[in-house]
């Protein structure tokens, strides 16, 4: 992978009030819409779509009962 540079133009300093007003996950947005938007951002970051979702590797984690 190549080196990535931090894009300082993507963000700006804001006061708490400005940041609160710019929040896209405001209280009037339903949880369903928040989850849909979060899933979209995750899919863009990791490069997959709803049609081609990554498979969960179930052999990676092992679960067992704790004996007491």
mmCIF file of C-alpha atoms in Angstrom:
data_model
loop_
_atom_site.group_PDB
_atom_site.id
_atom_site.type_symbol
_atom_site.label_atom_id
_atom_site.label_comp_id
_atom_site.label_asym_id
_atom_site.label_seq_id
_atom_site.Cartn_x
_atom_site.Cartn_y
_atom_site.Cartn_z
ATOM 1 C CA UNK A 1 0.000 0.000 0.000
ATOM 2 C CA UNK A 2 1.133 3.515 -0.673
ATOM 3 C CA UNK A 3 1.561 6.266 1.825
ATOM 4 C CA UNK A 4 -1.539 8.330 2.505
ATOM 5 C CA UNK A 5 -1.467 12.016 3.300
ATOM 6 C CA UNK A 6 -3.966 13.614 5.653
ATOM 7 C CA UNK A 7 -6.293 15.871 3.661
ATOM 8 C CA UNK A 8 -6.539 18.973 5.819
ATOM 9 C CA UNK A 9 -9.116 20.566 3.496
ATOM 10 C CA UNK A 10 -11.726 17.897 4.322
ATOM 11 C CA UNK A 11 -12.238 19.149 7.869
ATOM 12 C CA UNK A 12 -12.397 22.493 9.592
ATOM 13 C CA UNK A 13 -12.363 23.744 13.146
ATOM 14 C CA UNK A 14 -15.865 24.323 14.487
ATOM 15 C CA UNK A 15 -17.415 25.373 17.740
ATOM 16 C CA UNK A 16 -19.567 22.879 19.618
ATOM 17 C CA UNK A 17 -22.705 24.615 18.360
ATOM 18 C CA UNK A 18 -21.551 24.521 14.714
ATOM 19 C CA UNK A 19 -20.584 20.857 15.008
ATOM 20 C CA UNK A 20 -23.941 20.041 16.588
ATOM 21 C CA UNK A 21 -25.761 21.797 13.730
ATOM 22 C CA UNK A 22 -23.653 19.967 11.118
ATOM 23 C CA UNK A 23 -24.371 16.540 12.667
ATOM 24 C CA UNK A 24 -26.131 14.343 10.083
ATOM 25 C CA UNK A 25 -27.137 11.815 12.764
ATOM 26 C CA UNK A 26 -29.406 14.250 14.562
ATOM 27 C CA UNK A 27 -32.080 13.069 16.997
ATOM 28 C CA UNK A 28 -34.881 13.411 14.437
ATOM 29 C CA UNK A 29 -33.210 10.839 12.134
ATOM 30 C CA UNK A 30 -34.522 7.330 12.790
ATOM 31 C CA UNK A 31 -32.213 4.531 13.940
ATOM 32 C CA UNK A 32 -32.962 2.645 10.739
ATOM 33 C CA UNK A 33 -31.727 5.564 8.636
ATOM 34 C CA UNK A 34 -28.651 5.984 10.855
ATOM 35 C CA UNK A 35 -27.751 2.316 10.415
ATOM 36 C CA UNK A 36 -28.318 2.529 6.648
ATOM 37 C CA UNK A 37 -26.008 5.545 6.391
ATOM 38 C CA UNK A 38 -23.369 3.900 8.603
ATOM 39 C CA UNK A 39 -23.488 0.712 6.532
ATOM 40 C CA UNK A 40 -23.065 2.757 3.355
ATOM 41 C CA UNK A 41 -19.994 4.531 4.776
ATOM 42 C CA UNK A 42 -18.474 1.215 5.896
ATOM 43 C CA UNK A 43 -19.109 -0.353 2.490
ATOM 44 C CA UNK A 44 -17.410 2.589 0.773
ATOM 45 C CA UNK A 45 -14.428 2.410 3.113
ATOM 46 C CA UNK A 46 -13.908 -1.345 2.633
ATOM 47 C CA UNK A 47 -14.975 -1.497 -1.030
ATOM 48 C CA UNK A 48 -17.993 -3.797 -1.068
ATOM 49 C CA UNK A 49 -21.641 -3.420 -2.095
ATOM 50 C CA UNK A 50 -24.939 -4.870 -0.910
ATOM 51 C CA UNK A 51 -24.801 -7.345 -3.820
ATOM 52 C CA UNK A 52 -21.234 -8.464 -3.056
ATOM 53 C CA UNK A 53 -20.941 -8.488 0.726
ATOM 54 C CA UNK A 54 -17.878 -10.060 2.331
ATOM 55 C CA UNK A 55 -18.337 -13.478 3.887
ATOM 56 C CA UNK A 56 -17.791 -13.893 7.611
ATOM 57 C CA UNK A 57 -14.887 -16.223 8.393
ATOM 58 C CA UNK A 58 -16.414 -18.303 11.181
ATOM 59 C CA UNK A 59 -13.187 -20.258 11.696
ATOM 60 C CA UNK A 60 -11.332 -17.192 12.902
ATOM 61 C CA UNK A 61 -12.934 -17.022 16.355
ATOM 62 C CA UNK A 62 -13.551 -19.869 18.731
ATOM 63 C CA UNK A 63 -16.240 -19.707 21.408
ATOM 64 C CA UNK A 64 -16.549 -22.092 24.334
ATOM 65 C CA UNK A 65 -18.301 -22.280 27.669
ATOM 66 C CA UNK A 66 -16.415 -21.383 30.786
ATOM 67 C CA UNK A 67 -16.500 -24.226 33.313
ATOM 68 C CA UNK A 68 -17.043 -23.169 36.878
#
